[in-house]
PDB file of C-alpha atoms (C1' of nucleotides) in Angstrom:
ATOM      1  CA  MET A1083      -4.170   8.582  21.808  1.00 42.00           C
ATOM      2  CA  ASP A1084      -5.940   5.574  20.845  1.00 52.00           C
ATOM      3  CA  PRO A1085      -5.416   3.731  17.911  1.00 50.00           C
ATOM      4  CA  SER A1086      -8.440   2.429  17.188  1.00 56.00           C
ATOM      5  CA  ILE A1087     -12.521   3.127  17.816  1.00 81.00           C
ATOM      6  CA  ILE A1088     -12.938   2.225  14.377  1.00 89.00           C
ATOM      7  CA  CYS A1089     -14.505  -1.729  14.476  1.00 93.00           C
ATOM      8  CA  PRO A1090     -10.723  -4.279  14.239  1.00 94.00           C
ATOM      9  CA  ARG A1091     -12.010  -6.557  12.647  1.00 96.00           C
ATOM     10  CA  PHE A1092     -12.934  -3.641   9.707  1.00 97.00           C
ATOM     11  CA  GLU A1093      -9.319  -2.747   9.703  1.00 96.00           C
ATOM     12  CA  LYS A1094      -8.276  -6.031   9.661  1.00 97.00           C
ATOM     13  CA  ALA A1095      -9.972  -6.190   6.052  1.00 98.00           C
ATOM     14  CA  VAL A1096      -8.667  -2.709   4.745  1.00 98.00           C
ATOM     15  CA  ALA A1097      -4.482  -3.697   5.552  1.00 97.00           C
ATOM     16  CA  ILE A1098      -5.415  -6.611   4.077  1.00 98.00           C
ATOM     17  CA  LEU A1099      -7.003  -4.621   0.515  1.00 98.00           C
ATOM     18  CA  SER A1100      -4.743  -2.120   1.447  1.00 97.00           C
ATOM     19  CA  GLN A1101      -1.556  -3.075   0.981  1.00 97.00           C
ATOM     20  CA  ARG A1102       0.414  -2.490  -2.136  1.00 97.00           C
ATOM     21  CA  TRP A1103      -0.634  -5.254  -5.038  1.00 97.00           C
ATOM     22  CA  THR A1104      -2.546  -7.563  -3.094  1.00 98.00           C
ATOM     23  CA  ALA A1105      -6.095  -6.371  -4.872  1.00 98.00           C
ATOM     24  CA  LEU A1106      -4.788  -7.053  -7.895  1.00 97.00           C
ATOM     25  CA  VAL A1107      -3.351 -10.556  -6.967  1.00 98.00           C
ATOM     26  CA  ILE A1108      -6.232 -11.680  -5.438  1.00 98.00           C
ATOM     27  CA  TYR A1109      -8.181 -10.211  -8.479  1.00 97.00           C
ATOM     28  CA  GLN A1110      -6.287 -11.724 -11.241  1.00 97.00           C
ATOM     29  CA  LEU A1111      -6.668 -14.624  -9.441  1.00 97.00           C
ATOM     30  CA  LEU A1112     -10.774 -14.532  -9.556  1.00 97.00           C
ATOM     31  CA  SER A1113     -10.665 -15.052 -12.797  1.00 96.00           C
ATOM     32  CA  GLY A1114      -8.402 -18.319 -12.352  1.00 95.00           C
ATOM     33  CA  PRO A1115      -5.625 -20.464 -11.944  1.00 95.00           C
ATOM     34  CA  GLN A1116      -2.067 -18.311 -12.283  1.00 95.00           C
ATOM     35  CA  ARG A1117       1.124 -19.107 -12.774  1.00 94.00           C
ATOM     36  CA  PHE A1118       3.851 -16.957 -11.128  1.00 95.00           C
ATOM     37  CA  CYS A1119       5.914 -15.673 -14.402  1.00 93.00           C
ATOM     38  CA  SER A1120       2.637 -14.764 -15.537  1.00 93.00           C
ATOM     39  CA  MET A1121       1.145 -12.669 -12.805  1.00 95.00           C
ATOM     40  CA  THR A1122       4.410 -11.189 -13.188  1.00 94.00           C
ATOM     41  CA  ASP A1123       3.696 -10.039 -17.304  1.00 91.00           C
ATOM     42  CA  THR A1124       0.313  -9.116 -16.686  1.00 93.00           C
ATOM     43  CA  LEU A1125       0.537  -6.827 -13.575  1.00 95.00           C
ATOM     44  CA  GLY A1126       4.093  -5.239 -13.320  1.00 93.00           C
ATOM     45  CA  ILE A1127       4.956  -6.491 -10.310  1.00 94.00           C
ATOM     46  CA  SER A1128       7.952  -7.734  -9.533  1.00 93.00           C
ATOM     47  CA  GLY A1129       9.038 -10.994  -8.514  1.00 94.00           C
ATOM     48  CA  ARG A1130      10.345 -10.057  -5.224  1.00 95.00           C
ATOM     49  CA  VAL A1131       7.252  -8.735  -3.943  1.00 96.00           C
ATOM     50  CA  LEU A1132       4.707 -11.462  -5.442  1.00 97.00           C
ATOM     51  CA  SER A1133       6.931 -13.913  -4.011  1.00 97.00           C
ATOM     52  CA  GLU A1134       6.703 -12.009  -0.862  1.00 97.00           C
ATOM     53  CA  ARG A1135       3.113 -11.222  -1.045  1.00 97.00           C
ATOM     54  CA  LEU A1136       1.612 -15.114  -2.315  1.00 97.00           C
ATOM     55  CA  LYS A1137       3.650 -16.313   1.177  1.00 96.00           C
ATOM     56  CA  GLU A1138       1.363 -13.912   3.208  1.00 97.00           C
ATOM     57  CA  LEU A1139      -1.734 -13.933   1.179  1.00 97.00           C
ATOM     58  CA  GLU A1140      -0.847 -18.455   1.566  1.00 97.00           C
ATOM     59  CA  ASN A1141      -0.361 -18.234   5.596  1.00 96.00           C
ATOM     60  CA  GLN A1142      -4.007 -15.796   5.651  1.00 97.00           C
ATOM     61  CA  GLY A1143      -5.248 -18.386   4.211  1.00 97.00           C
ATOM     62  CA  ILE A1144      -6.652 -16.376   1.507  1.00 98.00           C
ATOM     63  CA  VAL A1145      -4.207 -18.168  -1.501  1.00 97.00           C
ATOM     64  CA  LYS A1146      -3.345 -22.188  -2.635  1.00 96.00           C
ATOM     65  CA  ARG A1147      -0.163 -23.632  -3.890  1.00 95.00           C
ATOM     66  CA  ASN A1148      -0.263 -26.246  -6.342  1.00 93.00           C
ATOM     67  CA  VAL A1149       2.743 -28.252  -7.333  1.00 90.00           C
ATOM     68  CA  ILE A1150       1.697 -30.128 -10.924  1.00 85.00           C
ATOM     69  CA  PRO A1151       4.242 -32.183 -11.537  1.00 77.00           C
ATOM     70  CA  GLU A1152       4.818 -31.159 -15.141  1.00 75.00           C
ATOM     71  CA  THR A1153       8.286 -30.847 -16.976  1.00 70.00           C
ATOM     72  CA  PRO A1154       8.980 -28.217 -16.629  1.00 73.00           C
ATOM     73  CA  VAL A1155       7.075 -28.222 -13.156  1.00 80.00           C
ATOM     74  CA  ARG A1156       4.324 -26.054 -12.423  1.00 87.00           C
ATOM     75  CA  ILE A1157       3.204 -24.608  -9.683  1.00 93.00           C
ATOM     76  CA  GLU A1158      -0.139 -22.925 -10.360  1.00 95.00           C
ATOM     77  CA  TYR A1159      -1.494 -19.826  -7.809  1.00 97.00           C
ATOM     78  CA  SER A1160      -5.285 -20.506  -6.399  1.00 97.00           C
ATOM     79  CA  LEU A1161      -8.235 -18.807  -4.236  1.00 98.00           C
ATOM     80  CA  THR A1162      -9.034 -20.790  -1.410  1.00 97.00           C
ATOM     81  CA  GLU A1163     -13.138 -20.129  -0.619  1.00 98.00           C
ATOM     82  CA  LYS A1164     -11.264 -17.385   1.640  1.00 98.00           C
ATOM     83  CA  GLY A1165     -10.204 -15.761  -1.214  1.00 98.00           C
ATOM     84  CA  VAL A1166     -12.772 -16.138  -4.339  1.00 98.00           C
ATOM     85  CA  SER A1167     -15.479 -15.020  -1.242  1.00 98.00           C
ATOM     86  CA  PHE A1168     -13.080 -11.218  -2.063  1.00 98.00           C
ATOM     87  CA  ALA A1169     -15.480 -11.189  -5.517  1.00 98.00           C
ATOM     88  CA  PRO A1170     -18.212  -9.052  -3.924  1.00 98.00           C
ATOM     89  CA  ILE A1171     -16.171  -6.561  -3.162  1.00 98.00           C
ATOM     90  CA  MET A1172     -14.074  -6.886  -6.151  1.00 98.00           C
ATOM     91  CA  ARG A1173     -17.033  -5.824  -7.922  1.00 98.00           C
ATOM     92  CA  GLU A1174     -18.599  -3.170  -6.255  1.00 98.00           C
ATOM     93  CA  ILE A1175     -14.561  -1.661  -6.832  1.00 98.00           C
ATOM     94  CA  ASP A1176     -14.969  -2.059 -10.449  1.00 98.00           C
ATOM     95  CA  LYS A1177     -18.983  -0.776 -10.101  1.00 98.00           C
ATOM     96  CA  TRP A1178     -16.908   1.750  -9.030  1.00 98.00           C
ATOM     97  CA  SER A1179     -14.157   2.694 -10.649  1.00 97.00           C
ATOM     98  CA  GLN A1180     -16.608   2.790 -14.287  1.00 97.00           C
ATOM     99  CA  SER A1181     -18.841   5.792 -12.835  1.00 97.00           C
ATOM    100  CA  TRP A1182     -16.063   7.802 -11.578  1.00 97.00           C
ATOM    101  CA  VAL A1183     -12.666   6.536 -13.195  1.00 96.00           C
ATOM    102  CA  GLU A1184     -12.935   8.744 -16.078  1.00 88.00           C
ATOM    103  CA  LYS A1185      -9.981   7.731 -18.486  1.00 80.00           C
ATOM    104  CA  VAL A1186      -7.343   6.644 -18.439  1.00 67.00           C
ATOM    105  CA  PRO A1187      -4.279   8.098 -20.574  1.00 65.00           C
ATOM    106  CA  THR A1188      -2.895   5.640 -22.375  1.00 57.00           C
ATOM    107  CA  ASP A1189       0.964   6.964 -21.740  1.00 49.00           C
ATOM    108  CA  GLU A1190       1.874   5.548 -25.914  1.00 46.00           C
ATOM    109  CA  LYS A1191       5.585   6.119 -26.621  1.00 40.00           C
ATOM    110  CA  SER A1192       3.680   9.021 -28.357  1.00 38.00           C
ATOM    111  CA  GLY A1193       3.947   7.473 -31.990  1.00 35.00           C
ATOM    112  CA  SER A1194       4.272  10.101 -34.712  1.00 34.00           C
TER     113      SER A1194
ATOM    114  CA  MET B1139       6.130  -6.253 -20.700  1.00 42.00           C
ATOM    115  CA  ASP B1140       3.560  -5.271 -20.473  1.00 51.00           C
ATOM    116  CA  PRO B1141       2.915  -3.308 -17.185  1.00 49.00           C
ATOM    117  CA  SER B1142      -1.105  -4.114 -17.498  1.00 56.00           C
ATOM    118  CA  ILE B1143      -3.962  -6.191 -19.574  1.00 81.00           C
ATOM    119  CA  ILE B1144      -6.055  -5.171 -16.417  1.00 89.00           C
ATOM    120  CA  CYS B1145      -8.677  -2.329 -16.969  1.00 93.00           C
ATOM    121  CA  PRO B1146      -7.107   0.538 -16.108  1.00 94.00           C
ATOM    122  CA  ARG B1147     -10.129   1.915 -14.635  1.00 96.00           C
ATOM    123  CA  PHE B1148      -9.778  -0.850 -12.283  1.00 97.00           C
ATOM    124  CA  GLU B1149      -6.602   0.302 -11.008  1.00 96.00           C
ATOM    125  CA  LYS B1150      -7.073   2.952 -10.807  1.00 96.00           C
ATOM    126  CA  ALA B1151      -9.694   2.915  -8.376  1.00 98.00           C
ATOM    127  CA  VAL B1152      -7.221  -0.011  -6.829  1.00 98.00           C
ATOM    128  CA  ALA B1153      -4.497   2.483  -6.416  1.00 97.00           C
ATOM    129  CA  ILE B1154      -6.786   4.825  -4.854  1.00 98.00           C
ATOM    130  CA  LEU B1155      -7.381   1.934  -2.190  1.00 98.00           C
ATOM    131  CA  SER B1156      -4.605   0.360  -1.907  1.00 97.00           C
ATOM    132  CA  GLN B1157      -2.477   3.740  -0.551  1.00 97.00           C
ATOM    133  CA  ARG B1158      -1.935   2.911   2.944  1.00 97.00           C
ATOM    134  CA  TRP B1159      -4.988   5.047   4.643  1.00 97.00           C
ATOM    135  CA  THR B1160      -6.934   6.332   2.153  1.00 98.00           C
ATOM    136  CA  ALA B1161      -9.282   3.513   2.676  1.00 98.00           C
ATOM    137  CA  LEU B1162     -10.209   4.183   6.228  1.00 98.00           C
ATOM    138  CA  VAL B1163     -10.349   7.683   6.174  1.00 98.00           C
ATOM    139  CA  ILE B1164     -13.564   7.601   3.076  1.00 98.00           C
ATOM    140  CA  TYR B1165     -14.775   5.173   6.004  1.00 98.00           C
ATOM    141  CA  GLN B1166     -14.700   7.609   8.888  1.00 97.00           C
ATOM    142  CA  LEU B1167     -15.768  10.145   6.830  1.00 97.00           C
ATOM    143  CA  LEU B1168     -18.580   8.585   5.316  1.00 97.00           C
ATOM    144  CA  SER B1169     -19.627   8.627   9.534  1.00 96.00           C
ATOM    145  CA  GLY B1170     -19.882  12.822   9.208  1.00 96.00           C
ATOM    146  CA  PRO B1171     -17.377  15.822   8.957  1.00 96.00           C
ATOM    147  CA  GLN B1172     -13.988  15.385  10.603  1.00 95.00           C
ATOM    148  CA  ARG B1173     -12.314  17.624  11.846  1.00 95.00           C
ATOM    149  CA  PHE B1174      -8.044  17.166  11.311  1.00 95.00           C
ATOM    150  CA  CYS B1175      -7.138  16.480  15.171  1.00 93.00           C
ATOM    151  CA  SER B1176     -10.334  13.902  15.465  1.00 93.00           C
ATOM    152  CA  MET B1177      -8.865  11.365  12.745  1.00 95.00           C
ATOM    153  CA  THR B1178      -5.398  11.736  13.856  1.00 94.00           C
ATOM    154  CA  ASP B1179      -6.629  10.491  17.210  1.00 92.00           C
ATOM    155  CA  THR B1180      -9.714   7.838  15.244  1.00 94.00           C
ATOM    156  CA  LEU B1181      -6.938   6.757  13.187  1.00 95.00           C
ATOM    157  CA  GLY B1182      -3.839   6.795  15.171  1.00 93.00           C
ATOM    158  CA  ILE B1183      -3.061   8.269  11.859  1.00 94.00           C
ATOM    159  CA  SER B1184       0.558  10.730  12.172  1.00 93.00           C
ATOM    160  CA  GLY B1185      -0.065  14.454  11.171  1.00 93.00           C
ATOM    161  CA  ARG B1186       2.226  14.061   8.508  1.00 95.00           C
ATOM    162  CA  VAL B1187       1.055  11.813   6.416  1.00 96.00           C
ATOM    163  CA  LEU B1188      -2.485  12.480   6.434  1.00 97.00           C
ATOM    164  CA  SER B1189      -2.161  16.174   6.040  1.00 96.00           C
ATOM    165  CA  GLU B1190      -0.469  14.836   2.437  1.00 97.00           C
ATOM    166  CA  ARG B1191      -3.411  11.626   2.228  1.00 97.00           C
ATOM    167  CA  LEU B1192      -6.128  15.213   2.456  1.00 97.00           C
ATOM    168  CA  LYS B1193      -4.725  17.323  -0.471  1.00 96.00           C
ATOM    169  CA  GLU B1194      -5.001  14.189  -2.215  1.00 97.00           C
ATOM    170  CA  LEU B1195      -8.254  13.650  -1.609  1.00 97.00           C
ATOM    171  CA  GLU B1196      -8.819  16.828  -2.089  1.00 97.00           C
ATOM    172  CA  ASN B1197      -7.190  17.354  -5.344  1.00 96.00           C
ATOM    173  CA  GLN B1198      -9.370  13.294  -6.644  1.00 96.00           C
ATOM    174  CA  GLY B1199     -12.802  15.387  -5.995  1.00 97.00           C
ATOM    175  CA  ILE B1200     -12.957  12.893  -3.178  1.00 98.00           C
ATOM    176  CA  VAL B1201     -13.098  14.545   0.287  1.00 97.00           C
ATOM    177  CA  LYS B1202     -13.110  18.863   0.232  1.00 96.00           C
ATOM    178  CA  ARG B1203     -12.505  21.322   2.839  1.00 95.00           C
ATOM    179  CA  ASN B1204     -13.916  24.414   5.197  1.00 93.00           C
ATOM    180  CA  VAL B1205     -12.868  26.487   6.746  1.00 91.00           C
ATOM    181  CA  ILE B1206     -15.300  27.522   9.752  1.00 86.00           C
ATOM    182  CA  PRO B1207     -14.225  30.545  11.212  1.00 80.00           C
ATOM    183  CA  GLU B1208     -15.504  30.041  14.577  1.00 77.00           C
ATOM    184  CA  THR B1209     -12.675  30.406  17.518  1.00 72.00           C
ATOM    185  CA  PRO B1210     -10.340  29.090  17.331  1.00 75.00           C
ATOM    186  CA  VAL B1211     -10.896  28.523  13.010  1.00 83.00           C
ATOM    187  CA  ARG B1212     -11.986  25.183  12.876  1.00 89.00           C
ATOM    188  CA  ILE B1213     -11.789  22.943   9.608  1.00 94.00           C
ATOM    189  CA  GLU B1214     -14.195  20.332   8.305  1.00 95.00           C
ATOM    190  CA  TYR B1215     -13.863  18.113   5.988  1.00 97.00           C
ATOM    191  CA  SER B1216     -15.874  15.550   4.422  1.00 97.00           C
ATOM    192  CA  LEU B1217     -16.493  13.693   1.357  1.00 98.00           C
ATOM    193  CA  THR B1218     -18.056  14.890  -2.243  1.00 97.00           C
ATOM    194  CA  GLU B1219     -20.282  13.181  -3.856  1.00 98.00           C
ATOM    195  CA  LYS B1220     -17.701  10.768  -5.531  1.00 98.00           C
ATOM    196  CA  GLY B1221     -16.747  10.565  -1.837  1.00 98.00           C
ATOM    197  CA  VAL B1222     -19.675   9.257  -0.811  1.00 98.00           C
ATOM    198  CA  SER B1223     -19.383   7.022  -3.876  1.00 98.00           C
ATOM    199  CA  PHE B1224     -17.376   4.690  -1.942  1.00 98.00           C
ATOM    200  CA  ALA B1225     -19.811   3.099   0.064  1.00 98.00           C
ATOM    201  CA  PRO B1226     -20.819   0.658  -0.805  1.00 98.00           C
ATOM    202  CA  ILE B1227     -17.261  -0.576  -1.080  1.00 98.00           C
ATOM    203  CA  MET B1228     -17.181  -0.080   2.465  1.00 98.00           C
ATOM    204  CA  ARG B1229     -19.998  -2.268   2.900  1.00 98.00           C
ATOM    205  CA  GLU B1230     -18.892  -5.351   0.877  1.00 98.00           C
ATOM    206  CA  ILE B1231     -15.742  -5.059   2.791  1.00 98.00           C
ATOM    207  CA  ASP B1232     -17.569  -4.998   6.480  1.00 98.00           C
ATOM    208  CA  LYS B1233     -19.343  -7.456   5.379  1.00 98.00           C
ATOM    209  CA  TRP B1234     -16.691  -9.627   4.045  1.00 98.00           C
ATOM    210  CA  SER B1235     -14.494  -8.299   7.521  1.00 98.00           C
ATOM    211  CA  GLN B1236     -17.818  -9.511   9.494  1.00 97.00           C
ATOM    212  CA  SER B1237     -17.581 -13.362   7.819  1.00 97.00           C
ATOM    213  CA  TRP B1238     -14.011 -14.083   7.083  1.00 97.00           C
ATOM    214  CA  VAL B1239     -11.105 -11.925  10.682  1.00 96.00           C
ATOM    215  CA  GLU B1240     -10.965 -14.086  13.582  1.00 89.00           C
ATOM    216  CA  LYS B1241     -12.130 -11.908  16.244  1.00 80.00           C
ATOM    217  CA  VAL B1242      -8.871  -9.615  16.914  1.00 66.00           C
ATOM    218  CA  PRO B1243      -6.566  -9.934  19.718  1.00 65.00           C
ATOM    219  CA  THR B1244      -7.241  -7.132  21.724  1.00 57.00           C
ATOM    220  CA  ASP B1245      -3.217  -6.762  23.042  1.00 49.00           C
ATOM    221  CA  GLU B1246      -4.022  -4.925  26.310  1.00 47.00           C
ATOM    222  CA  LYS B1247      -0.807  -3.842  27.988  1.00 41.00           C
ATOM    223  CA  SER B1248      -1.756  -7.885  30.091  1.00 38.00           C
ATOM    224  CA  GLY B1249      -3.793  -6.398  32.193  1.00 36.00           C
ATOM    225  CA  SER B1250      -3.702  -7.816  36.288  1.00 34.00           C
TER     226      SER B1250
ATOM    227  C1'  DA C  79      27.634 -35.733 -21.686  1.00 59.13           C
ATOM    228  C1'  DT C  80      27.009 -30.939 -22.154  1.00 59.13           C
ATOM    229  C1'  DA C  81      24.869 -26.472 -23.475  1.00 59.13           C
ATOM    230  C1'  DA C  82      21.227 -23.409 -23.474  1.00 59.13           C
ATOM    231  C1'  DA C  83      16.234 -22.818 -22.118  1.00 59.13           C
ATOM    232  C1'  DA C  84      12.041 -21.574 -19.136  1.00 59.13           C
ATOM    233  C1'  DA C  85       9.986 -21.829 -14.644  1.00 59.13           C
ATOM    234  C1'  DA C  86       9.806 -19.927  -9.343  1.00 59.13           C
ATOM    235  C1'  DG C  87      12.448 -18.007  -7.150  1.00 59.13           C
ATOM    236  C1'  DT C  88      16.244 -15.420  -4.561  1.00 59.13           C
ATOM    237  C1'  DT C  89      20.120 -12.468  -3.184  1.00 59.13           C
ATOM    238  C1'  DA C  90      21.388  -7.981  -2.180  1.00 59.13           C
ATOM    239  C1'  DC C  91      21.291  -3.364  -3.907  1.00 59.13           C
ATOM    240  C1'  DT C  92      18.481   1.565  -4.094  1.00 59.13           C
ATOM    241  C1'  DT C  93      14.811   4.490  -4.133  1.00 59.13           C
ATOM    242  C1'  DT C  94      10.545   5.579  -2.345  1.00 59.13           C
ATOM    243  C1'  DA C  95       7.190   6.066   1.262  1.00 59.13           C
ATOM    244  C1'  DA C  96       5.534   6.208   6.183  1.00 59.13           C
ATOM    245  C1'  DG C  97       6.482   7.182  10.850  1.00 59.13           C
ATOM    246  C1'  DT C  98       7.943  10.350  14.407  1.00 59.13           C
ATOM    247  C1'  DA C  99       8.417  14.330  17.053  1.00 59.13           C
ATOM    248  C1'  DA C 100       9.266  18.974  17.451  1.00 59.13           C
ATOM    249  C1'  DC C 101       8.492  23.210  15.558  1.00 59.13           C
ATOM    250  C1'  DT C 102       5.485  26.769  13.133  1.00 59.13           C
ATOM    251  C1'  DT C 103       0.968  30.014  12.611  1.00 59.13           C
ATOM    252  C1'  DT C 104      -3.010  31.325  13.172  1.00 59.13           C
ATOM    253  C1'  DT C 105      -6.723  33.197  16.445  1.00 59.13           C
ATOM    254  C1'  DG C 106      -8.547  34.281  21.644  1.00 59.13           C
ATOM    255  C1'  DT C 107      -8.330  34.183  26.726  1.00 59.13           C
ATOM    256  C1'  DG C 108      -7.336  35.602  31.499  1.00 59.13           C
TER     257       DG C 108
ATOM    258  C1'  DC D1071       1.328  39.973  26.998  1.00 59.13           C
ATOM    259  C1'  DA D1072       1.880  34.664  27.795  1.00 59.13           C
ATOM    260  C1'  DC D1073      -0.717  30.655  27.163  1.00 59.13           C
ATOM    261  C1'  DA D1074      -3.839  27.350  25.183  1.00 59.13           C
ATOM    262  C1'  DA D1075      -5.752  24.799  21.019  1.00 59.13           C
ATOM    263  C1'  DA D1076      -5.809  23.548  15.996  1.00 59.13           C
ATOM    264  C1'  DA D1077      -3.797  22.926  12.211  1.00 59.13           C
ATOM    265  C1'  DG D1078      -0.084  21.776   9.955  1.00 59.13           C
ATOM    266  C1'  DT D1079       4.409  21.558   8.056  1.00 59.13           C
ATOM    267  C1'  DT D1080      10.175  20.527   8.930  1.00 59.13           C
ATOM    268  C1'  DA D1081      14.193  17.197   9.225  1.00 59.13           C
ATOM    269  C1'  DC D1082      15.112  12.901  10.088  1.00 59.13           C
ATOM    270  C1'  DT D1083      14.488   7.760  10.920  1.00 59.13           C
ATOM    271  C1'  DT D1084      12.527   3.636   9.602  1.00 59.13           C
ATOM    272  C1'  DA D1085      10.008   0.373   6.745  1.00 59.13           C
ATOM    273  C1'  DA D1086       9.094  -1.046   2.271  1.00 59.13           C
ATOM    274  C1'  DA D1087       9.060  -1.883  -2.699  1.00 59.13           C
ATOM    275  C1'  DG D1088      11.680  -1.557  -6.335  1.00 59.13           C
ATOM    276  C1'  DT D1089      15.780  -4.004 -10.059  1.00 59.13           C
ATOM    277  C1'  DA D1090      18.732  -6.480 -12.030  1.00 59.13           C
ATOM    278  C1'  DA D1091      21.181 -10.211 -11.506  1.00 59.13           C
ATOM    279  C1'  DC D1092      21.632 -14.774  -9.733  1.00 59.13           C
ATOM    280  C1'  DT D1093      20.244 -19.750  -8.139  1.00 59.13           C
ATOM    281  C1'  DT D1094      17.607 -24.548  -8.476  1.00 59.13           C
ATOM    282  C1'  DT D1095      15.145 -27.401 -11.636  1.00 59.13           C
ATOM    283  C1'  DT D1096      14.443 -30.369 -15.553  1.00 59.13           C
ATOM    284  C1'  DT D1097      14.047 -31.398 -20.464  1.00 59.13           C
ATOM    285  C1'  DT D1098      15.309 -30.537 -25.190  1.00 59.13           C
ATOM    286  C1'  DA D1099      18.806 -30.169 -29.001  1.00 59.13           C
ATOM    287  C1'  DT D1100      23.951 -30.818 -30.212  1.00 59.13           C
TER     288       DT D1100
END
DNA sequence: ATAAAAAAGTTACTTTAAGTAACTTTTGTG
DNA sequence: CACAAAAGTTACTTAAAGTAACTTTTTTAT
């Protein structure tokens, strides 16, 4: 059984994007540098997994980590050029979602 | 903690694509209808998970299942219009991969 | 000087998803 | 009638993600 007749580069790109949270992390960083806590708050990702993902993305040259010696010290995460290059993919996903995803139920705590 | 300030439609689209194997299944179906076994062979996905994914994609109206009463009976999976509409996303992922993914090591069983 | 607070993680533990391989079902051919 | 092929399914193992409490560093308030 050949594990892939599919283009290995394409497969690699898909592997990055289909890892849980990765696409959302990149998407959020496309709107500008972000701090750790703002990402956990906005995305609803746990600190444990966000920390893991950011390290992986840093190793892949997609994200860079910036220590800002303010007080208290801030760590800012931002995209490298490679990271920014995901923008057209995100735009297509966004376009697709506008055409094909029905209005998502808001799932409120059923107010009165 | 608000679980999402991000557009829920976008989030939903990302949820589809970031589920393991889903993007590759759609990608393969973009090249034409496929049978169950050809997908397991080409993608290296297990039957258990492929079966699960195909059912989900059918429920989402992305894939359709076609029973062909030949002998032995063949089941052909193909994309609906909604499924085909992923094509531009796949094209962008492919473009990205050509620019940014380095040549992937072939991982041969170190032949002579 | 000491206590509490805030940011950025990390650790230990639980739950869920995916991988593996053997088995079932249906139809057909020798 | 036994065997083969396709399409799954079942039971079980392994890996990934979720949860929540804890650590570290530095600053502000008492």
